[in-house]
Short mmCIF file of N, CA and C in Angstrom, two decimals:
data_model
loop_
_atom_site.label_atom_id
_atom_site.label_comp_id
_atom_site.label_asym_id
_atom_site.label_seq_id
_atom_site.Cartn_x
_atom_site.Cartn_y
_atom_site.Cartn_z
N UNK A 1 -16.53 0.39 -4.63
CA UNK A 1 -16.98 -0.97 -4.80
C UNK A 1 -17.79 -1.06 -6.09
N UNK A 2 -17.52 -2.07 -6.85
CA UNK A 2 -18.23 -2.28 -8.10
C UNK A 2 -19.17 -3.48 -7.97
N UNK A 3 -20.40 -3.25 -8.35
CA UNK A 3 -21.39 -4.32 -8.33
C UNK A 3 -20.98 -5.41 -9.31
N UNK A 4 -21.06 -6.66 -8.87
CA UNK A 4 -20.66 -7.78 -9.71
C UNK A 4 -21.78 -8.17 -10.67
N UNK A 5 -22.91 -8.53 -10.15
CA UNK A 5 -24.09 -8.82 -10.96
C UNK A 5 -25.32 -8.31 -10.22
N UNK A 6 -26.38 -8.13 -10.98
CA UNK A 6 -27.67 -7.80 -10.37
C UNK A 6 -28.35 -9.13 -10.09
N UNK A 7 -28.24 -9.61 -8.86
CA UNK A 7 -28.79 -10.92 -8.54
C UNK A 7 -30.31 -10.95 -8.64
N UNK A 8 -30.96 -9.81 -8.46
CA UNK A 8 -32.42 -9.76 -8.63
C UNK A 8 -32.81 -10.04 -10.08
N UNK A 9 -32.03 -9.52 -11.01
CA UNK A 9 -32.30 -9.77 -12.43
C UNK A 9 -31.83 -11.16 -12.86
N UNK A 10 -30.75 -11.62 -12.27
CA UNK A 10 -30.18 -12.91 -12.65
C UNK A 10 -31.07 -14.08 -12.24
N UNK A 11 -31.74 -13.95 -11.10
CA UNK A 11 -32.60 -15.02 -10.59
C UNK A 11 -33.89 -14.46 -10.02
N UNK A 12 -34.75 -13.93 -10.89
CA UNK A 12 -35.97 -13.31 -10.37
C UNK A 12 -36.86 -14.29 -9.60
N UNK A 13 -36.93 -15.53 -10.02
CA UNK A 13 -37.77 -16.49 -9.31
C UNK A 13 -37.18 -16.82 -7.93
N UNK A 14 -35.88 -16.94 -7.87
CA UNK A 14 -35.22 -17.20 -6.58
C UNK A 14 -35.43 -16.05 -5.61
N UNK A 15 -35.26 -14.83 -6.10
CA UNK A 15 -35.44 -13.67 -5.24
C UNK A 15 -36.92 -13.49 -4.86
N UNK A 16 -37.82 -13.86 -5.78
CA UNK A 16 -39.24 -13.81 -5.45
C UNK A 16 -39.56 -14.81 -4.34
N UNK A 17 -38.93 -15.98 -4.38
CA UNK A 17 -39.14 -16.98 -3.34
C UNK A 17 -38.67 -16.44 -1.98
N UNK A 18 -37.51 -15.78 -1.96
CA UNK A 18 -37.03 -15.17 -0.72
C UNK A 18 -38.00 -14.07 -0.27
N UNK A 19 -38.51 -13.32 -1.23
CA UNK A 19 -39.48 -12.28 -0.92
C UNK A 19 -40.75 -12.84 -0.30
N UNK A 20 -41.13 -14.03 -0.71
CA UNK A 20 -42.30 -14.68 -0.11
C UNK A 20 -42.05 -15.01 1.36
N UNK A 21 -40.83 -15.44 1.67
CA UNK A 21 -40.48 -15.72 3.07
C UNK A 21 -40.50 -14.40 3.86
N UNK A 22 -39.95 -13.35 3.27
CA UNK A 22 -39.99 -12.04 3.91
C UNK A 22 -41.44 -11.62 4.18
N UNK A 23 -42.31 -11.82 3.20
CA UNK A 23 -43.73 -11.49 3.36
C UNK A 23 -44.36 -12.27 4.49
N UNK A 24 -44.00 -13.55 4.60
CA UNK A 24 -44.52 -14.36 5.70
C UNK A 24 -44.09 -13.77 7.05
N UNK A 25 -42.82 -13.43 7.17
CA UNK A 25 -42.32 -12.88 8.43
C UNK A 25 -43.06 -11.60 8.79
N UNK A 26 -43.33 -10.77 7.80
CA UNK A 26 -44.02 -9.50 8.07
C UNK A 26 -45.47 -9.71 8.52
N UNK A 27 -46.03 -10.90 8.23
CA UNK A 27 -47.40 -11.19 8.66
C UNK A 27 -47.45 -12.23 9.77
N UNK A 28 -46.31 -12.59 10.31
CA UNK A 28 -46.22 -13.66 11.31
C UNK A 28 -46.73 -13.27 12.70
N UNK A 29 -46.84 -11.98 12.93
CA UNK A 29 -47.23 -11.51 14.25
C UNK A 29 -46.06 -10.96 15.05
N UNK A 30 -44.84 -11.21 14.58
CA UNK A 30 -43.68 -10.59 15.23
C UNK A 30 -43.72 -9.09 14.95
N UNK A 31 -43.46 -8.25 15.93
CA UNK A 31 -43.48 -6.80 15.70
C UNK A 31 -42.43 -6.40 14.66
N UNK A 32 -42.83 -5.54 13.72
CA UNK A 32 -41.94 -5.10 12.65
C UNK A 32 -40.65 -4.49 13.20
N UNK A 33 -40.78 -3.67 14.24
CA UNK A 33 -39.59 -3.04 14.82
C UNK A 33 -38.61 -4.05 15.38
N UNK A 34 -39.12 -5.10 15.99
CA UNK A 34 -38.27 -6.16 16.52
C UNK A 34 -37.55 -6.89 15.39
N UNK A 35 -38.29 -7.22 14.35
CA UNK A 35 -37.70 -7.90 13.20
C UNK A 35 -36.64 -7.02 12.55
N UNK A 36 -36.93 -5.73 12.40
CA UNK A 36 -35.95 -4.83 11.79
C UNK A 36 -34.69 -4.70 12.63
N UNK A 37 -34.82 -4.69 13.96
CA UNK A 37 -33.63 -4.67 14.83
C UNK A 37 -32.80 -5.93 14.61
N UNK A 38 -33.46 -7.07 14.52
CA UNK A 38 -32.77 -8.34 14.28
C UNK A 38 -32.10 -8.32 12.91
N UNK A 39 -32.80 -7.84 11.89
CA UNK A 39 -32.20 -7.75 10.55
C UNK A 39 -30.95 -6.87 10.58
N UNK A 40 -31.03 -5.76 11.29
CA UNK A 40 -29.86 -4.88 11.39
C UNK A 40 -28.71 -5.58 12.09
N UNK A 41 -28.98 -6.24 13.22
CA UNK A 41 -27.90 -6.89 13.98
C UNK A 41 -27.26 -8.01 13.17
N UNK A 42 -28.05 -8.83 12.50
CA UNK A 42 -27.50 -9.89 11.65
C UNK A 42 -26.62 -9.28 10.57
N UNK A 43 -27.08 -8.22 9.96
CA UNK A 43 -26.32 -7.56 8.90
C UNK A 43 -25.02 -6.95 9.42
N UNK A 44 -25.04 -6.43 10.65
CA UNK A 44 -23.82 -5.91 11.26
C UNK A 44 -22.81 -7.04 11.48
N UNK A 45 -23.28 -8.15 12.01
CA UNK A 45 -22.39 -9.29 12.26
C UNK A 45 -21.74 -9.75 10.96
N UNK A 46 -22.54 -9.80 9.89
CA UNK A 46 -22.04 -10.29 8.61
C UNK A 46 -21.29 -9.22 7.81
N UNK A 47 -21.34 -7.98 8.25
CA UNK A 47 -20.64 -6.90 7.56
C UNK A 47 -21.26 -6.55 6.22
N UNK A 48 -22.59 -6.60 6.14
CA UNK A 48 -23.29 -6.30 4.88
C UNK A 48 -23.67 -4.82 4.85
N UNK A 49 -22.85 -4.03 4.18
CA UNK A 49 -23.09 -2.58 4.13
C UNK A 49 -24.44 -2.24 3.52
N UNK A 50 -24.80 -2.93 2.45
CA UNK A 50 -26.08 -2.67 1.79
C UNK A 50 -27.23 -2.85 2.77
N UNK A 51 -27.23 -3.95 3.50
CA UNK A 51 -28.32 -4.26 4.43
C UNK A 51 -28.28 -3.40 5.69
N UNK A 52 -27.09 -3.10 6.18
CA UNK A 52 -26.97 -2.19 7.34
C UNK A 52 -27.58 -0.84 6.98
N UNK A 53 -27.24 -0.34 5.82
CA UNK A 53 -27.76 0.94 5.35
C UNK A 53 -29.29 0.88 5.24
N UNK A 54 -29.80 -0.16 4.60
CA UNK A 54 -31.24 -0.28 4.38
C UNK A 54 -32.01 -0.40 5.70
N UNK A 55 -31.56 -1.27 6.58
CA UNK A 55 -32.30 -1.50 7.82
C UNK A 55 -32.15 -0.33 8.79
N UNK A 56 -31.03 0.36 8.77
CA UNK A 56 -30.89 1.58 9.57
C UNK A 56 -31.89 2.63 9.11
N UNK A 57 -32.00 2.79 7.81
CA UNK A 57 -32.96 3.75 7.27
C UNK A 57 -34.40 3.37 7.65
N UNK A 58 -34.71 2.08 7.54
CA UNK A 58 -36.06 1.61 7.91
C UNK A 58 -36.36 1.92 9.37
N UNK A 59 -35.43 1.62 10.25
CA UNK A 59 -35.64 1.86 11.68
C UNK A 59 -35.80 3.35 11.98
N UNK A 60 -34.97 4.17 11.37
CA UNK A 60 -35.08 5.62 11.57
C UNK A 60 -36.43 6.13 11.07
N UNK A 61 -36.83 5.65 9.89
CA UNK A 61 -38.11 6.06 9.30
C UNK A 61 -39.28 5.66 10.21
N UNK A 62 -39.14 4.53 10.89
CA UNK A 62 -40.20 4.04 11.78
C UNK A 62 -40.12 4.64 13.18
N UNK A 63 -39.21 5.60 13.39
CA UNK A 63 -39.19 6.34 14.65
C UNK A 63 -38.20 5.87 15.70
N UNK A 64 -37.34 4.91 15.37
CA UNK A 64 -36.31 4.50 16.33
C UNK A 64 -35.31 5.65 16.46
N UNK A 65 -34.93 5.96 17.68
CA UNK A 65 -34.02 7.07 17.91
C UNK A 65 -32.61 6.74 17.41
N UNK A 66 -31.89 7.77 17.04
CA UNK A 66 -30.50 7.60 16.61
C UNK A 66 -29.69 6.97 17.74
N UNK A 67 -29.96 7.38 18.98
CA UNK A 67 -29.24 6.85 20.13
C UNK A 67 -29.41 5.33 20.23
N UNK A 68 -30.61 4.86 20.02
CA UNK A 68 -30.85 3.42 20.09
C UNK A 68 -30.22 2.71 18.89
N UNK A 69 -30.35 3.30 17.73
CA UNK A 69 -29.81 2.71 16.51
C UNK A 69 -28.30 2.49 16.61
N UNK A 70 -27.59 3.50 17.09
CA UNK A 70 -26.12 3.38 17.14
C UNK A 70 -25.65 2.42 18.23
N UNK A 71 -26.53 2.11 19.17
CA UNK A 71 -26.15 1.19 20.24
C UNK A 71 -26.53 -0.27 19.98
N UNK A 72 -27.10 -0.55 18.81
CA UNK A 72 -27.46 -1.94 18.50
C UNK A 72 -26.26 -2.88 18.62
N UNK A 73 -25.07 -2.53 18.13
CA UNK A 73 -23.95 -3.47 18.27
C UNK A 73 -23.53 -3.71 19.73
N UNK A 74 -23.85 -2.76 20.61
CA UNK A 74 -23.48 -2.86 22.02
C UNK A 74 -24.73 -2.92 22.90
N UNK A 75 -25.76 -3.59 22.42
CA UNK A 75 -27.05 -3.61 23.12
C UNK A 75 -26.94 -4.12 24.54
N UNK A 76 -26.00 -5.00 24.82
CA UNK A 76 -25.86 -5.54 26.18
C UNK A 76 -25.46 -4.45 27.18
N UNK A 77 -24.77 -3.44 26.71
CA UNK A 77 -24.30 -2.36 27.59
C UNK A 77 -25.23 -1.15 27.56
N UNK A 78 -26.37 -1.27 26.89
CA UNK A 78 -27.25 -0.12 26.69
C UNK A 78 -28.35 0.00 27.74
N UNK A 79 -28.23 -0.76 28.82
CA UNK A 79 -29.21 -0.65 29.90
C UNK A 79 -30.61 -0.96 29.43
N UNK A 80 -31.56 -0.15 29.86
CA UNK A 80 -32.97 -0.38 29.57
C UNK A 80 -33.40 0.16 28.20
N UNK A 81 -32.45 0.61 27.41
CA UNK A 81 -32.79 1.13 26.08
C UNK A 81 -33.45 0.06 25.22
N UNK A 82 -33.06 -1.19 25.42
CA UNK A 82 -33.66 -2.33 24.72
C UNK A 82 -34.48 -3.12 25.73
N UNK A 83 -35.75 -3.39 25.39
CA UNK A 83 -36.60 -4.13 26.33
C UNK A 83 -36.22 -5.62 26.33
N UNK A 84 -36.87 -6.38 27.20
CA UNK A 84 -36.51 -7.79 27.38
C UNK A 84 -36.66 -8.60 26.10
N UNK A 85 -37.72 -8.36 25.34
CA UNK A 85 -37.90 -9.10 24.08
C UNK A 85 -36.85 -8.72 23.06
N UNK A 86 -36.54 -7.43 22.98
CA UNK A 86 -35.49 -7.00 22.05
C UNK A 86 -34.14 -7.61 22.42
N UNK A 87 -33.82 -7.61 23.71
CA UNK A 87 -32.57 -8.21 24.16
C UNK A 87 -32.51 -9.70 23.83
N UNK A 88 -33.60 -10.40 24.08
CA UNK A 88 -33.64 -11.83 23.79
C UNK A 88 -33.52 -12.08 22.28
N UNK A 89 -34.19 -11.26 21.49
CA UNK A 89 -34.14 -11.42 20.03
C UNK A 89 -32.74 -11.13 19.50
N UNK A 90 -32.11 -10.10 20.03
CA UNK A 90 -30.75 -9.77 19.57
C UNK A 90 -29.75 -10.86 19.98
N UNK A 91 -29.88 -11.37 21.18
CA UNK A 91 -29.01 -12.46 21.62
C UNK A 91 -29.21 -13.69 20.75
N UNK A 92 -30.47 -14.02 20.47
CA UNK A 92 -30.78 -15.18 19.62
C UNK A 92 -30.22 -14.96 18.20
N UNK A 93 -30.39 -13.75 17.68
CA UNK A 93 -29.87 -13.44 16.34
C UNK A 93 -28.36 -13.63 16.29
N UNK A 94 -27.67 -13.22 17.33
CA UNK A 94 -26.21 -13.37 17.35
C UNK A 94 -25.80 -14.83 17.38
N UNK A 95 -26.40 -15.61 18.26
CA UNK A 95 -25.97 -17.00 18.38
C UNK A 95 -26.35 -17.83 17.16
N UNK A 96 -27.52 -17.55 16.57
CA UNK A 96 -27.92 -18.29 15.37
C UNK A 96 -27.08 -17.87 14.16
N UNK A 97 -26.80 -16.59 14.02
CA UNK A 97 -25.98 -16.12 12.90
C UNK A 97 -24.57 -16.69 12.99
N UNK A 98 -24.05 -16.82 14.19
CA UNK A 98 -22.69 -17.33 14.38
C UNK A 98 -22.69 -18.83 14.74
N UNK A 99 -23.62 -19.56 14.17
CA UNK A 99 -23.85 -20.96 14.50
C UNK A 99 -22.58 -21.81 14.39
N UNK A 100 -21.72 -21.52 13.44
CA UNK A 100 -20.49 -22.31 13.28
C UNK A 100 -19.58 -22.19 14.50
N UNK A 101 -19.64 -21.05 15.18
CA UNK A 101 -18.84 -20.86 16.39
C UNK A 101 -19.61 -21.23 17.66
N UNK A 102 -20.90 -20.89 17.70
CA UNK A 102 -21.66 -21.04 18.95
C UNK A 102 -22.32 -22.41 19.10
N UNK A 103 -22.70 -23.00 17.99
CA UNK A 103 -23.47 -24.25 18.00
C UNK A 103 -24.79 -24.09 18.76
N UNK A 104 -25.24 -22.85 18.91
CA UNK A 104 -26.49 -22.49 19.58
C UNK A 104 -26.68 -23.31 20.87
N UNK A 105 -25.99 -22.90 21.91
CA UNK A 105 -26.02 -23.67 23.17
C UNK A 105 -27.40 -23.70 23.83
N UNK A 106 -27.60 -24.69 24.67
CA UNK A 106 -28.87 -24.84 25.39
C UNK A 106 -29.23 -23.57 26.16
N UNK A 107 -28.26 -22.94 26.78
CA UNK A 107 -28.54 -21.73 27.57
C UNK A 107 -29.11 -20.62 26.68
N UNK A 108 -28.61 -20.49 25.46
CA UNK A 108 -29.13 -19.48 24.54
C UNK A 108 -30.56 -19.80 24.15
N UNK A 109 -30.82 -21.06 23.86
CA UNK A 109 -32.19 -21.47 23.53
C UNK A 109 -33.13 -21.23 24.71
N UNK A 110 -32.72 -21.63 25.89
CA UNK A 110 -33.57 -21.48 27.06
C UNK A 110 -33.88 -20.01 27.34
N UNK A 111 -32.91 -19.14 27.15
CA UNK A 111 -33.13 -17.71 27.36
C UNK A 111 -34.14 -17.16 26.34
N UNK A 112 -34.02 -17.56 25.09
CA UNK A 112 -34.96 -17.10 24.06
C UNK A 112 -36.34 -17.70 24.29
N UNK A 113 -36.39 -18.98 24.63
CA UNK A 113 -37.67 -19.66 24.85
C UNK A 113 -38.41 -19.13 26.07
N UNK A 114 -37.69 -18.50 26.99
CA UNK A 114 -38.32 -17.91 28.16
C UNK A 114 -39.10 -16.64 27.80
N UNK A 115 -38.78 -16.05 26.67
CA UNK A 115 -39.38 -14.77 26.28
C UNK A 115 -40.33 -14.93 25.09
N UNK A 116 -40.07 -15.91 24.23
CA UNK A 116 -40.86 -16.10 23.02
C UNK A 116 -41.59 -17.43 23.06
N UNK A 117 -42.83 -17.43 22.59
CA UNK A 117 -43.58 -18.67 22.41
C UNK A 117 -42.89 -19.48 21.31
N UNK A 118 -43.20 -20.76 21.23
CA UNK A 118 -42.55 -21.65 20.27
C UNK A 118 -42.67 -21.13 18.84
N UNK A 119 -43.87 -20.73 18.43
CA UNK A 119 -44.04 -20.23 17.06
C UNK A 119 -43.24 -18.95 16.84
N UNK A 120 -43.27 -18.05 17.81
CA UNK A 120 -42.52 -16.80 17.69
C UNK A 120 -41.03 -17.10 17.51
N UNK A 121 -40.52 -18.02 18.30
CA UNK A 121 -39.10 -18.34 18.22
C UNK A 121 -38.75 -19.00 16.89
N UNK A 122 -39.63 -19.87 16.42
CA UNK A 122 -39.41 -20.48 15.10
C UNK A 122 -39.45 -19.42 14.00
N UNK A 123 -40.43 -18.51 14.06
CA UNK A 123 -40.52 -17.45 13.06
C UNK A 123 -39.32 -16.51 13.14
N UNK A 124 -38.89 -16.19 14.34
CA UNK A 124 -37.72 -15.35 14.52
C UNK A 124 -36.49 -16.02 13.90
N UNK A 125 -36.38 -17.31 14.06
CA UNK A 125 -35.25 -18.05 13.49
C UNK A 125 -35.32 -18.07 11.97
N UNK A 126 -36.52 -18.17 11.41
CA UNK A 126 -36.68 -18.05 9.96
C UNK A 126 -36.20 -16.67 9.50
N UNK A 127 -36.61 -15.63 10.24
CA UNK A 127 -36.20 -14.26 9.88
C UNK A 127 -34.67 -14.12 9.92
N UNK A 128 -34.05 -14.70 10.92
CA UNK A 128 -32.59 -14.64 11.04
C UNK A 128 -31.94 -15.37 9.87
N UNK A 129 -32.43 -16.55 9.55
CA UNK A 129 -31.89 -17.30 8.41
C UNK A 129 -32.07 -16.55 7.11
N UNK A 130 -33.25 -15.94 6.94
CA UNK A 130 -33.52 -15.17 5.73
C UNK A 130 -32.53 -14.01 5.59
N UNK A 131 -32.32 -13.27 6.69
CA UNK A 131 -31.40 -12.13 6.60
C UNK A 131 -29.98 -12.60 6.33
N UNK A 132 -29.59 -13.72 6.89
CA UNK A 132 -28.26 -14.26 6.57
C UNK A 132 -28.16 -14.57 5.07
N UNK A 133 -29.23 -15.08 4.48
CA UNK A 133 -29.23 -15.35 3.04
C UNK A 133 -29.14 -14.05 2.25
N UNK A 134 -29.97 -13.07 2.60
CA UNK A 134 -29.91 -11.77 1.91
C UNK A 134 -28.52 -11.15 2.05
N UNK A 135 -27.92 -11.24 3.23
CA UNK A 135 -26.57 -10.70 3.43
C UNK A 135 -25.58 -11.37 2.48
N UNK A 136 -25.67 -12.68 2.37
CA UNK A 136 -24.75 -13.41 1.52
C UNK A 136 -24.93 -13.04 0.05
N UNK A 137 -26.13 -12.80 -0.38
CA UNK A 137 -26.38 -12.37 -1.75
C UNK A 137 -25.78 -10.98 -1.98
N UNK A 138 -26.08 -10.06 -1.07
CA UNK A 138 -25.62 -8.68 -1.24
C UNK A 138 -24.10 -8.57 -1.16
N UNK A 139 -23.49 -9.29 -0.23
CA UNK A 139 -22.03 -9.24 -0.10
C UNK A 139 -21.36 -9.92 -1.29
N UNK A 140 -21.84 -11.09 -1.67
CA UNK A 140 -21.23 -11.85 -2.77
C UNK A 140 -21.24 -11.10 -4.08
N UNK A 141 -22.34 -10.37 -4.33
CA UNK A 141 -22.48 -9.68 -5.61
C UNK A 141 -22.27 -8.18 -5.52
N UNK A 142 -21.75 -7.73 -4.34
CA UNK A 142 -21.36 -6.34 -4.12
C UNK A 142 -22.49 -5.33 -4.36
N UNK A 143 -23.62 -5.60 -3.71
CA UNK A 143 -24.73 -4.63 -3.78
C UNK A 143 -24.26 -3.32 -3.16
N UNK A 144 -24.52 -2.24 -3.83
CA UNK A 144 -24.04 -0.93 -3.38
C UNK A 144 -25.08 -0.29 -2.46
N UNK A 145 -24.68 0.08 -1.25
CA UNK A 145 -25.61 0.73 -0.31
C UNK A 145 -26.12 2.05 -0.87
N UNK A 146 -27.33 2.40 -0.53
CA UNK A 146 -27.91 3.67 -0.98
C UNK A 146 -27.02 4.84 -0.60
N UNK A 147 -26.47 4.82 0.61
CA UNK A 147 -25.60 5.92 1.06
C UNK A 147 -24.38 6.06 0.16
N UNK A 148 -23.81 4.95 -0.29
CA UNK A 148 -22.60 4.99 -1.14
C UNK A 148 -22.95 5.36 -2.57
N UNK A 149 -24.14 5.00 -3.03
CA UNK A 149 -24.50 5.33 -4.41
C UNK A 149 -24.85 6.79 -4.57
N UNK A 150 -25.14 7.48 -3.45
CA UNK A 150 -25.47 8.90 -3.50
C UNK A 150 -24.23 9.78 -3.53
N UNK A 151 -23.06 9.16 -3.31
CA UNK A 151 -21.82 9.93 -3.23
C UNK A 151 -21.22 10.10 -4.61
#
């Protein structure tokens, strides 16, 4: 895969603005591990190799087990490996990321709202939207994953 453009260099102010949103999410009170799981799941849905690689590395570095990491795409079948908040966050990430197909049904909202306070759910949705934007930038401009650049 050949990188098309360096979008960070092409639009430093735009990427800085996205970075400010990322900074907000990191200080929002949502647990970093939960946010990173959501970032990974959104990136898996969108097929963003760069982001899957980055968020997998982040989760491993922060102590998430390989067993849990590899089961993120099949979290529903992973039993108690994912706690109730993680399950709710992953379900919400899936339905919001696939909004064109799901239209985010009332049942999905009610399930997420049962686990997250209003601000948490709004912040989680910002995080999901942000990762969808980062995925679109990385995929569109062919950002090369660290794992692939080392080969």
